[in-house]
């Protein structure tokens, strides 16, 4: 049994060919055989551009979501540190009455908030690596871990920890020992 009609024809061009001219030539040739509108010609470059556009939109949406998550985490760390300052007023008062400098109290609270963020970032990175590895195994794909990206994310997390812990640390350092010991 011989087939006289084809439902698909694939044309592979070399790198030096002009894709648009070739597509126009194929359209004209097929229009003369099948009639105008009887043939649909799709070019992979156009499909690739459309896919790139979709992926860029998805990437932007994910980046926006990550930014919101980062802001929420920053506010959460600041809130936790403010609660910590409130609960440790007596400790701060004792330290200040024994001669602790404001800078040492600021350093203590900044170190604590930074450490909280670094630990969270390491745990999040480990969870991401494990889930990515599990997905790669499930779909039988290669899995690439980028240590540079992980290191940058941990550094950004440390910076966010310092930034979100700065106000609580300042508040703790400015506390008067008498007021802190009274409570």
JSON list of N, CA, C and O in Angstrom, two decimals, residues 103-157:
[
{"chain": "A", "resi": 103, "resn": "UNK", "atom": "N", "xyz": [27.90, 48.45, 71.49]},
{"chain": "A", "resi": 103, "resn": "UNK", "atom": "CA", "xyz": [28.36, 47.72, 70.30]},
{"chain": "A", "resi": 103, "resn": "UNK", "atom": "C", "xyz": [28.37, 46.21, 70.53]},
{"chain": "A", "resi": 103, "resn": "UNK", "atom": "O", "xyz": [28.07, 45.44, 69.61]},
{"chain": "A", "resi": 104, "resn": "UNK", "atom": "N", "xyz": [28.69, 45.76, 71.74]},
{"chain": "A", "resi": 104, "resn": "UNK", "atom": "CA", "xyz": [28.70, 44.32, 71.99]},
{"chain": "A", "resi": 104, "resn": "UNK", "atom": "C", "xyz": [27.27, 43.76, 72.03]},
{"chain": "A", "resi": 104, "resn": "UNK", "atom": "O", "xyz": [27.03, 42.63, 71.59]},
{"chain": "A", "resi": 105, "resn": "UNK", "atom": "N", "xyz": [26.33, 44.53, 72.52]},
{"chain": "A", "resi": 105, "resn": "UNK", "atom": "CA", "xyz": [24.93, 44.10, 72.54]},
{"chain": "A", "resi": 105, "resn": "UNK", "atom": "C", "xyz": [24.38, 44.07, 71.11]},
{"chain": "A", "resi": 105, "resn": "UNK", "atom": "O", "xyz": [23.70, 43.12, 70.71]},
{"chain": "A", "resi": 106, "resn": "UNK", "atom": "N", "xyz": [24.71, 45.09, 70.31]},
{"chain": "A", "resi": 106, "resn": "UNK", "atom": "CA", "xyz": [24.30, 45.10, 68.91]},
{"chain": "A", "resi": 106, "resn": "UNK", "atom": "C", "xyz": [24.90, 43.90, 68.19]},
{"chain": "A", "resi": 106, "resn": "UNK", "atom": "O", "xyz": [24.21, 43.19, 67.44]},
{"chain": "A", "resi": 107, "resn": "UNK", "atom": "N", "xyz": [26.19, 43.63, 68.41]},
{"chain": "A", "resi": 107, "resn": "UNK", "atom": "CA", "xyz": [26.85, 42.50, 67.76]},
{"chain": "A", "resi": 107, "resn": "UNK", "atom": "C", "xyz": [26.20, 41.17, 68.14]},
{"chain": "A", "resi": 107, "resn": "UNK", "atom": "O", "xyz": [26.03, 40.29, 67.29]},
{"chain": "A", "resi": 108, "resn": "UNK", "atom": "N", "xyz": [25.83, 41.04, 69.40]},
{"chain": "A", "resi": 108, "resn": "UNK", "atom": "CA", "xyz": [25.18, 39.80, 69.86]},
{"chain": "A", "resi": 108, "resn": "UNK", "atom": "C", "xyz": [23.86, 39.55, 69.13]},
{"chain": "A", "resi": 108, "resn": "UNK", "atom": "O", "xyz": [23.61, 38.45, 68.62]},
{"chain": "A", "resi": 109, "resn": "UNK", "atom": "N", "xyz": [23.01, 40.58, 69.04]},
{"chain": "A", "resi": 109, "resn": "UNK", "atom": "CA", "xyz": [21.72, 40.40, 68.39]},
{"chain": "A", "resi": 109, "resn": "UNK", "atom": "C", "xyz": [21.84, 40.28, 66.88]},
{"chain": "A", "resi": 109, "resn": "UNK", "atom": "O", "xyz": [21.09, 39.53, 66.25]},
{"chain": "A", "resi": 110, "resn": "UNK", "atom": "N", "xyz": [22.80, 40.99, 66.29]},
{"chain": "A", "resi": 110, "resn": "UNK", "atom": "CA", "xyz": [23.03, 40.84, 64.85]},
{"chain": "A", "resi": 110, "resn": "UNK", "atom": "C", "xyz": [23.54, 39.44, 64.52]},
{"chain": "A", "resi": 110, "resn": "UNK", "atom": "O", "xyz": [23.12, 38.83, 63.54]},
{"chain": "A", "resi": 111, "resn": "UNK", "atom": "N", "xyz": [24.44, 38.93, 65.36]},
{"chain": "A", "resi": 111, "resn": "UNK", "atom": "CA", "xyz": [24.95, 37.58, 65.14]},
{"chain": "A", "resi": 111, "resn": "UNK", "atom": "C", "xyz": [23.82, 36.55, 65.25]},
{"chain": "A", "resi": 111, "resn": "UNK", "atom": "O", "xyz": [23.75, 35.60, 64.46]},
{"chain": "A", "resi": 112, "resn": "UNK", "atom": "N", "xyz": [22.96, 36.75, 66.21]},
{"chain": "A", "resi": 112, "resn": "UNK", "atom": "CA", "xyz": [21.84, 35.82, 66.40]},
{"chain": "A", "resi": 112, "resn": "UNK", "atom": "C", "xyz": [20.90, 35.83, 65.19]},
{"chain": "A", "resi": 112, "resn": "UNK", "atom": "O", "xyz": [20.53, 34.78, 64.68]},
{"chain": "A", "resi": 113, "resn": "UNK", "atom": "N", "xyz": [20.52, 37.01, 64.73]},
{"chain": "A", "resi": 113, "resn": "UNK", "atom": "CA", "xyz": [19.60, 37.07, 63.59]},
{"chain": "A", "resi": 113, "resn": "UNK", "atom": "C", "xyz": [20.26, 36.55, 62.31]},
{"chain": "A", "resi": 113, "resn": "UNK", "atom": "O", "xyz": [19.62, 35.88, 61.50]},
{"chain": "A", "resi": 114, "resn": "UNK", "atom": "N", "xyz": [21.54, 36.83, 62.15]},
{"chain": "A", "resi": 114, "resn": "UNK", "atom": "CA", "xyz": [22.26, 36.33, 60.98]},
{"chain": "A", "resi": 114, "resn": "UNK", "atom": "C", "xyz": [22.36, 34.82, 61.01]},
{"chain": "A", "resi": 114, "resn": "UNK", "atom": "O", "xyz": [22.14, 34.15, 60.00]},
{"chain": "A", "resi": 115, "resn": "UNK", "atom": "N", "xyz": [22.65, 34.27, 62.18]},
{"chain": "A", "resi": 115, "resn": "UNK", "atom": "CA", "xyz": [22.75, 32.82, 62.32]},
{"chain": "A", "resi": 115, "resn": "UNK", "atom": "C", "xyz": [21.41, 32.14, 62.06]},
{"chain": "A", "resi": 115, "resn": "UNK", "atom": "O", "xyz": [21.35, 31.09, 61.41]},
{"chain": "A", "resi": 116, "resn": "UNK", "atom": "N", "xyz": [20.33, 32.75, 62.53]},
{"chain": "A", "resi": 116, "resn": "UNK", "atom": "CA", "xyz": [19.00, 32.20, 62.26]},
{"chain": "A", "resi": 116, "resn": "UNK", "atom": "C", "xyz": [18.76, 32.11, 60.75]},
{"chain": "A", "resi": 116, "resn": "UNK", "atom": "O", "xyz": [18.29, 31.09, 60.24]},
{"chain": "A", "resi": 117, "resn": "UNK", "atom": "N", "xyz": [19.09, 33.17, 60.04]},
{"chain": "A", "resi": 117, "resn": "UNK", "atom": "CA", "xyz": [18.87, 33.19, 58.59]},
{"chain": "A", "resi": 117, "resn": "UNK", "atom": "C", "xyz": [19.79, 32.22, 57.86]},
{"chain": "A", "resi": 117, "resn": "UNK", "atom": "O", "xyz": [19.37, 31.56, 56.90]},
{"chain": "A", "resi": 118, "resn": "UNK", "atom": "N", "xyz": [21.04, 32.10, 58.29]},
{"chain": "A", "resi": 118, "resn": "UNK", "atom": "CA", "xyz": [21.96, 31.17, 57.63]},
{"chain": "A", "resi": 118, "resn": "UNK", "atom": "C", "xyz": [21.50, 29.73, 57.84]},
{"chain": "A", "resi": 118, "resn": "UNK", "atom": "O", "xyz": [21.50, 28.93, 56.90]},
{"chain": "A", "resi": 119, "resn": "UNK", "atom": "N", "xyz": [21.09, 29.40, 59.05]},
{"chain": "A", "resi": 119, "resn": "UNK", "atom": "CA", "xyz": [20.61, 28.04, 59.32]},
{"chain": "A", "resi": 119, "resn": "UNK", "atom": "C", "xyz": [19.36, 27.75, 58.47]},
{"chain": "A", "resi": 119, "resn": "UNK", "atom": "O", "xyz": [19.24, 26.69, 57.86]},
{"chain": "A", "resi": 120, "resn": "UNK", "atom": "N", "xyz": [18.45, 28.72, 58.39]},
{"chain": "A", "resi": 120, "resn": "UNK", "atom": "CA", "xyz": [17.26, 28.54, 57.55]},
{"chain": "A", "resi": 120, "resn": "UNK", "atom": "C", "xyz": [17.62, 28.38, 56.08]},
{"chain": "A", "resi": 120, "resn": "UNK", "atom": "O", "xyz": [17.03, 27.55, 55.38]},
{"chain": "A", "resi": 121, "resn": "UNK", "atom": "N", "xyz": [18.60, 29.13, 55.62]},
{"chain": "A", "resi": 121, "resn": "UNK", "atom": "CA", "xyz": [19.03, 29.03, 54.23]},
{"chain": "A", "resi": 121, "resn": "UNK", "atom": "C", "xyz": [19.67, 27.68, 53.94]},
{"chain": "A", "resi": 121, "resn": "UNK", "atom": "O", "xyz": [19.43, 27.08, 52.89]},
{"chain": "A", "resi": 122, "resn": "UNK", "atom": "N", "xyz": [20.49, 27.19, 54.86]},
{"chain": "A", "resi": 122, "resn": "UNK", "atom": "CA", "xyz": [21.13, 25.88, 54.66]},
{"chain": "A", "resi": 122, "resn": "UNK", "atom": "C", "xyz": [20.07, 24.77, 54.64]},
{"chain": "A", "resi": 122, "resn": "UNK", "atom": "O", "xyz": [20.11, 23.88, 53.78]},
{"chain": "A", "resi": 123, "resn": "UNK", "atom": "N", "xyz": [19.11, 24.84, 55.56]},
{"chain": "A", "resi": 123, "resn": "UNK", "atom": "CA", "xyz": [18.04, 23.84, 55.59]},
{"chain": "A", "resi": 123, "resn": "UNK", "atom": "C", "xyz": [17.21, 23.92, 54.30]},
{"chain": "A", "resi": 123, "resn": "UNK", "atom": "O", "xyz": [16.88, 22.90, 53.68]},
{"chain": "A", "resi": 124, "resn": "UNK", "atom": "N", "xyz": [16.88, 25.14, 53.87]},
{"chain": "A", "resi": 124, "resn": "UNK", "atom": "CA", "xyz": [16.12, 25.31, 52.63]},
{"chain": "A", "resi": 124, "resn": "UNK", "atom": "C", "xyz": [16.89, 24.83, 51.41]},
{"chain": "A", "resi": 124, "resn": "UNK", "atom": "O", "xyz": [16.32, 24.20, 50.51]},
{"chain": "A", "resi": 125, "resn": "UNK", "atom": "N", "xyz": [18.18, 25.09, 51.37]},
{"chain": "A", "resi": 125, "resn": "UNK", "atom": "CA", "xyz": [19.00, 24.62, 50.25]},
{"chain": "A", "resi": 125, "resn": "UNK", "atom": "C", "xyz": [19.06, 23.10, 50.22]},
{"chain": "A", "resi": 125, "resn": "UNK", "atom": "O", "xyz": [18.95, 22.49, 49.15]},
{"chain": "A", "resi": 126, "resn": "UNK", "atom": "N", "xyz": [19.22, 22.49, 51.39]},
{"chain": "A", "resi": 126, "resn": "UNK", "atom": "CA", "xyz": [19.25, 21.03, 51.45]},
{"chain": "A", "resi": 126, "resn": "UNK", "atom": "C", "xyz": [17.92, 20.44, 51.00]},
{"chain": "A", "resi": 126, "resn": "UNK", "atom": "O", "xyz": [17.89, 19.45, 50.24]},
{"chain": "A", "resi": 127, "resn": "UNK", "atom": "N", "xyz": [16.82, 21.03, 51.43]},
{"chain": "A", "resi": 127, "resn": "UNK", "atom": "CA", "xyz": [15.50, 20.55, 51.01]},
{"chain": "A", "resi": 127, "resn": "UNK", "atom": "C", "xyz": [15.33, 20.71, 49.50]},
{"chain": "A", "resi": 127, "resn": "UNK", "atom": "O", "xyz": [14.78, 19.81, 48.83]},
{"chain": "A", "resi": 128, "resn": "UNK", "atom": "N", "xyz": [15.79, 21.83, 48.96]},
{"chain": "A", "resi": 128, "resn": "UNK", "atom": "CA", "xyz": [15.70, 22.05, 47.52]},
{"chain": "A", "resi": 128, "resn": "UNK", "atom": "C", "xyz": [16.55, 21.07, 46.73]},
{"chain": "A", "resi": 128, "resn": "UNK", "atom": "O", "xyz": [16.11, 20.56, 45.69]},
{"chain": "A", "resi": 129, "resn": "UNK", "atom": "N", "xyz": [17.74, 20.80, 47.21]},
{"chain": "A", "resi": 129, "resn": "UNK", "atom": "CA", "xyz": [18.62, 19.84, 46.54]},
{"chain": "A", "resi": 129, "resn": "UNK", "atom": "C", "xyz": [18.00, 18.45, 46.56]},
{"chain": "A", "resi": 129, "resn": "UNK", "atom": "O", "xyz": [17.96, 17.76, 45.53]},
{"chain": "A", "resi": 130, "resn": "UNK", "atom": "N", "xyz": [17.49, 18.03, 47.72]},
{"chain": "A", "resi": 130, "resn": "UNK", "atom": "CA", "xyz": [16.89, 16.70, 47.82]},
{"chain": "A", "resi": 130, "resn": "UNK", "atom": "C", "xyz": [15.63, 16.57, 46.97]},
{"chain": "A", "resi": 130, "resn": "UNK", "atom": "O", "xyz": [15.45, 15.55, 46.28]},
{"chain": "A", "resi": 131, "resn": "UNK", "atom": "N", "xyz": [14.78, 17.58, 46.98]},
{"chain": "A", "resi": 131, "resn": "UNK", "atom": "CA", "xyz": [13.56, 17.49, 46.16]},
{"chain": "A", "resi": 131, "resn": "UNK", "atom": "C", "xyz": [13.90, 17.55, 44.68]},
{"chain": "A", "resi": 131, "resn": "UNK", "atom": "O", "xyz": [13.30, 16.84, 43.87]},
{"chain": "A", "resi": 132, "resn": "UNK", "atom": "N", "xyz": [14.87, 18.36, 44.30]},
{"chain": "A", "resi": 132, "resn": "UNK", "atom": "CA", "xyz": [15.30, 18.41, 42.90]},
{"chain": "A", "resi": 132, "resn": "UNK", "atom": "C", "xyz": [15.89, 17.09, 42.44]},
{"chain": "A", "resi": 132, "resn": "UNK", "atom": "O", "xyz": [15.63, 16.62, 41.33]},
{"chain": "A", "resi": 133, "resn": "UNK", "atom": "N", "xyz": [16.67, 16.47, 43.32]},
{"chain": "A", "resi": 133, "resn": "UNK", "atom": "CA", "xyz": [17.25, 15.17, 43.00]},
{"chain": "A", "resi": 133, "resn": "UNK", "atom": "C", "xyz": [16.16, 14.12, 42.84]},
{"chain": "A", "resi": 133, "resn": "UNK", "atom": "O", "xyz": [16.20, 13.30, 41.92]},
{"chain": "A", "resi": 134, "resn": "UNK", "atom": "N", "xyz": [15.15, 14.14, 43.73]},
{"chain": "A", "resi": 134, "resn": "UNK", "atom": "CA", "xyz": [14.05, 13.17, 43.65]},
{"chain": "A", "resi": 134, "resn": "UNK", "atom": "C", "xyz": [13.26, 13.36, 42.35]},
{"chain": "A", "resi": 134, "resn": "UNK", "atom": "O", "xyz": [12.90, 12.37, 41.68]},
{"chain": "A", "resi": 135, "resn": "UNK", "atom": "N", "xyz": [13.03, 14.61, 41.96]},
{"chain": "A", "resi": 135, "resn": "UNK", "atom": "CA", "xyz": [12.31, 14.87, 40.71]},
{"chain": "A", "resi": 135, "resn": "UNK", "atom": "C", "xyz": [13.14, 14.42, 39.52]},
{"chain": "A", "resi": 135, "resn": "UNK", "atom": "O", "xyz": [12.62, 13.82, 38.57]},
{"chain": "A", "resi": 136, "resn": "UNK", "atom": "N", "xyz": [14.44, 14.68, 39.56]},
{"chain": "A", "resi": 136, "resn": "UNK", "atom": "CA", "xyz": [15.32, 14.26, 38.46]},
{"chain": "A", "resi": 136, "resn": "UNK", "atom": "C", "xyz": [15.33, 12.75, 38.33]},
{"chain": "A", "resi": 136, "resn": "UNK", "atom": "O", "xyz": [15.34, 12.21, 37.21]},
{"chain": "A", "resi": 137, "resn": "UNK", "atom": "N", "xyz": [15.33, 12.05, 39.44]},
{"chain": "A", "resi": 137, "resn": "UNK", "atom": "CA", "xyz": [15.26, 10.59, 39.39]},
{"chain": "A", "resi": 137, "resn": "UNK", "atom": "C", "xyz": [13.92, 10.12, 38.81]},
{"chain": "A", "resi": 137, "resn": "UNK", "atom": "O", "xyz": [13.87, 9.17, 38.03]},
{"chain": "A", "resi": 138, "resn": "UNK", "atom": "N", "xyz": [12.84, 10.79, 39.21]},
{"chain": "A", "resi": 138, "resn": "UNK", "atom": "CA", "xyz": [11.51, 10.39, 38.76]},
{"chain": "A", "resi": 138, "resn": "UNK", "atom": "C", "xyz": [11.34, 10.56, 37.25]},
{"chain": "A", "resi": 138, "resn": "UNK", "atom": "O", "xyz": [10.69, 9.74, 36.60]},
{"chain": "A", "resi": 139, "resn": "UNK", "atom": "N", "xyz": [11.92, 11.61, 36.69]},
{"chain": "A", "resi": 139, "resn": "UNK", "atom": "CA", "xyz": [11.78, 11.85, 35.25]},
{"chain": "A", "resi": 139, "resn": "UNK", "atom": "C", "xyz": [13.01, 11.38, 34.46]},
{"chain": "A", "resi": 139, "resn": "UNK", "atom": "O", "xyz": [13.09, 11.63, 33.26]},
{"chain": "A", "resi": 140, "resn": "UNK", "atom": "N", "xyz": [13.93, 10.74, 35.15]},
{"chain": "A", "resi": 140, "resn": "UNK", "atom": "CA", "xyz": [15.13, 10.17, 34.53]},
{"chain": "A", "resi": 140, "resn": "UNK", "atom": "C", "xyz": [15.94, 11.22, 33.77]},
{"chain": "A", "resi": 140, "resn": "UNK", "atom": "O", "xyz": [16.27, 11.05, 32.60]},
{"chain": "A", "resi": 141, "resn": "UNK", "atom": "N", "xyz": [16.25, 12.31, 34.45]},
{"chain": "A", "resi": 141, "resn": "UNK", "atom": "CA", "xyz": [17.05, 13.39, 33.89]},
{"chain": "A", "resi": 141, "resn": "UNK", "atom": "C", "xyz": [18.31, 13.59, 34.72]},
{"chain": "A", "resi": 141, "resn": "UNK", "atom": "O", "xyz": [18.38, 13.16, 35.87]},
{"chain": "A", "resi": 142, "resn": "UNK", "atom": "N", "xyz": [19.29, 14.24, 34.12]},
{"chain": "A", "resi": 142, "resn": "UNK", "atom": "CA", "xyz": [20.50, 14.58, 34.86]},
{"chain": "A", "resi": 142, "resn": "UNK", "atom": "C", "xyz": [20.20, 15.69, 35.85]},
{"chain": "A", "resi": 142, "resn": "UNK", "atom": "O", "xyz": [19.35, 16.54, 35.59]},
{"chain": "A", "resi": 143, "resn": "UNK", "atom": "N", "xyz": [20.92, 15.69, 36.95]},
{"chain": "A", "resi": 143, "resn": "UNK", "atom": "CA", "xyz": [20.71, 16.70, 37.98]},
{"chain": "A", "resi": 143, "resn": "UNK", "atom": "C", "xyz": [22.02, 17.41, 38.23]},
{"chain": "A", "resi": 143, "resn": "UNK", "atom": "O", "xyz": [23.04, 16.77, 38.50]},
{"chain": "A", "resi": 144, "resn": "UNK", "atom": "N", "xyz": [22.00, 18.72, 38.12]},
{"chain": "A", "resi": 144, "resn": "UNK", "atom": "CA", "xyz": [23.21, 19.52, 38.30]},
{"chain": "A", "resi": 144, "resn": "UNK", "atom": "C", "xyz": [23.03, 20.40, 39.52]},
{"chain": "A", "resi": 144, "resn": "UNK", "atom": "O", "xyz": [22.05, 21.14, 39.62]},
{"chain": "A", "resi": 145, "resn": "UNK", "atom": "N", "xyz": [23.97, 20.32, 40.45]},
{"chain": "A", "resi": 145, "resn": "UNK", "atom": "CA", "xyz": [23.97, 21.17, 41.63]},
{"chain": "A", "resi": 145, "resn": "UNK", "atom": "C", "xyz": [24.98, 22.28, 41.38]},
{"chain": "A", "resi": 145, "resn": "UNK", "atom": "O", "xyz": [26.13, 22.02, 41.05]},
{"chain": "A", "resi": 146, "resn": "UNK", "atom": "N", "xyz": [24.54, 23.51, 41.56]},
{"chain": "A", "resi": 146, "resn": "UNK", "atom": "CA", "xyz": [25.40, 24.66, 41.35]},
{"chain": "A", "resi": 146, "resn": "UNK", "atom": "C", "xyz": [25.84, 25.21, 42.70]},
{"chain": "A", "resi": 146, "resn": "UNK", "atom": "O", "xyz": [25.10, 25.98, 43.33]},
{"chain": "A", "resi": 147, "resn": "UNK", "atom": "N", "xyz": [27.03, 24.86, 43.17]},
{"chain": "A", "resi": 147, "resn": "UNK", "atom": "CA", "xyz": [27.50, 25.35, 44.47]},
{"chain": "A", "resi": 147, "resn": "UNK", "atom": "C", "xyz": [27.60, 26.88, 44.53]},
{"chain": "A", "resi": 147, "resn": "UNK", "atom": "O", "xyz": [27.38, 27.47, 45.58]},
{"chain": "A", "resi": 148, "resn": "UNK", "atom": "N", "xyz": [27.91, 27.52, 43.40]},
{"chain": "A", "resi": 148, "resn": "UNK", "atom": "CA", "xyz": [28.01, 28.98, 43.40]},
{"chain": "A", "resi": 148, "resn": "UNK", "atom": "C", "xyz": [26.66, 29.63, 43.68]},
{"chain": "A", "resi": 148, "resn": "UNK", "atom": "O", "xyz": [26.57, 30.61, 44.43]},
{"chain": "A", "resi": 149, "resn": "UNK", "atom": "N", "xyz": [25.59, 29.07, 43.14]},
{"chain": "A", "resi": 149, "resn": "UNK", "atom": "CA", "xyz": [24.25, 29.61, 43.38]},
{"chain": "A", "resi": 149, "resn": "UNK", "atom": "C", "xyz": [23.85, 29.39, 44.84]},
{"chain": "A", "resi": 149, "resn": "UNK", "atom": "O", "xyz": [23.27, 30.28, 45.48]},
{"chain": "A", "resi": 150, "resn": "UNK", "atom": "N", "xyz": [24.19, 28.22, 45.38]},
{"chain": "A", "resi": 150, "resn": "UNK", "atom": "CA", "xyz": [23.88, 27.94, 46.78]},
{"chain": "A", "resi": 150, "resn": "UNK", "atom": "C", "xyz": [24.64, 28.89, 47.69]},
{"chain": "A", "resi": 150, "resn": "UNK", "atom": "O", "xyz": [24.09, 29.44, 48.65]},
{"chain": "A", "resi": 151, "resn": "UNK", "atom": "N", "xyz": [25.91, 29.12, 47.39]},
{"chain": "A", "resi": 151, "resn": "UNK", "atom": "CA", "xyz": [26.72, 30.03, 48.20]},
{"chain": "A", "resi": 151, "resn": "UNK", "atom": "C", "xyz": [26.16, 31.45, 48.15]},
{"chain": "A", "resi": 151, "resn": "UNK", "atom": "O", "xyz": [26.08, 32.13, 49.18]},
{"chain": "A", "resi": 152, "resn": "UNK", "atom": "N", "xyz": [25.76, 31.89, 46.97]},
{"chain": "A", "resi": 152, "resn": "UNK", "atom": "CA", "xyz": [25.19, 33.24, 46.85]},
{"chain": "A", "resi": 152, "resn": "UNK", "atom": "C", "xyz": [23.89, 33.34, 47.65]},
{"chain": "A", "resi": 152, "resn": "UNK", "atom": "O", "xyz": [23.64, 34.34, 48.32]},
{"chain": "A", "resi": 153, "resn": "UNK", "atom": "N", "xyz": [23.05, 32.30, 47.59]},
{"chain": "A", "resi": 153, "resn": "UNK", "atom": "CA", "xyz": [21.79, 32.35, 48.33]},
{"chain": "A", "resi": 153, "resn": "UNK", "atom": "C", "xyz": [22.04, 32.39, 49.84]},
{"chain": "A", "resi": 153, "resn": "UNK", "atom": "O", "xyz": [21.33, 33.08, 50.57]},
{"chain": "A", "resi": 154, "resn": "UNK", "atom": "N", "xyz": [23.06, 31.68, 50.31]},
{"chain": "A", "resi": 154, "resn": "UNK", "atom": "CA", "xyz": [23.38, 31.71, 51.74]},
{"chain": "A", "resi": 154, "resn": "UNK", "atom": "C", "xyz": [23.93, 33.09, 52.13]},
{"chain": "A", "resi": 154, "resn": "UNK", "atom": "O", "xyz": [23.59, 33.62, 53.19]},
{"chain": "A", "resi": 155, "resn": "UNK", "atom": "N", "xyz": [24.74, 33.69, 51.27]},
{"chain": "A", "resi": 155, "resn": "UNK", "atom": "CA", "xyz": [25.25, 35.03, 51.54]},
{"chain": "A", "resi": 155, "resn": "UNK", "atom": "C", "xyz": [24.13, 36.07, 51.56]},
{"chain": "A", "resi": 155, "resn": "UNK", "atom": "O", "xyz": [24.11, 36.96, 52.42]},
{"chain": "A", "resi": 156, "resn": "UNK", "atom": "N", "xyz": [23.21, 35.96, 50.62]},
{"chain": "A", "resi": 156, "resn": "UNK", "atom": "CA", "xyz": [22.06, 36.87, 50.61]},
{"chain": "A", "resi": 156, "resn": "UNK", "atom": "C", "xyz": [21.23, 36.68, 51.87]},
{"chain": "A", "resi": 156, "resn": "UNK", "atom": "O", "xyz": [20.77, 37.65, 52.48]},
{"chain": "A", "resi": 157, "resn": "UNK", "atom": "N", "xyz": [21.07, 35.44, 52.29]},
{"chain": "A", "resi": 157, "resn": "UNK", "atom": "CA", "xyz": [20.32, 35.16, 53.52]},
{"chain": "A", "resi": 157, "resn": "UNK", "atom": "C", "xyz": [21.02, 35.78, 54.73]},
{"chain": "A", "resi": 157, "resn": "UNK", "atom": "O", "xyz": [20.36, 36.34, 55.61]}
]
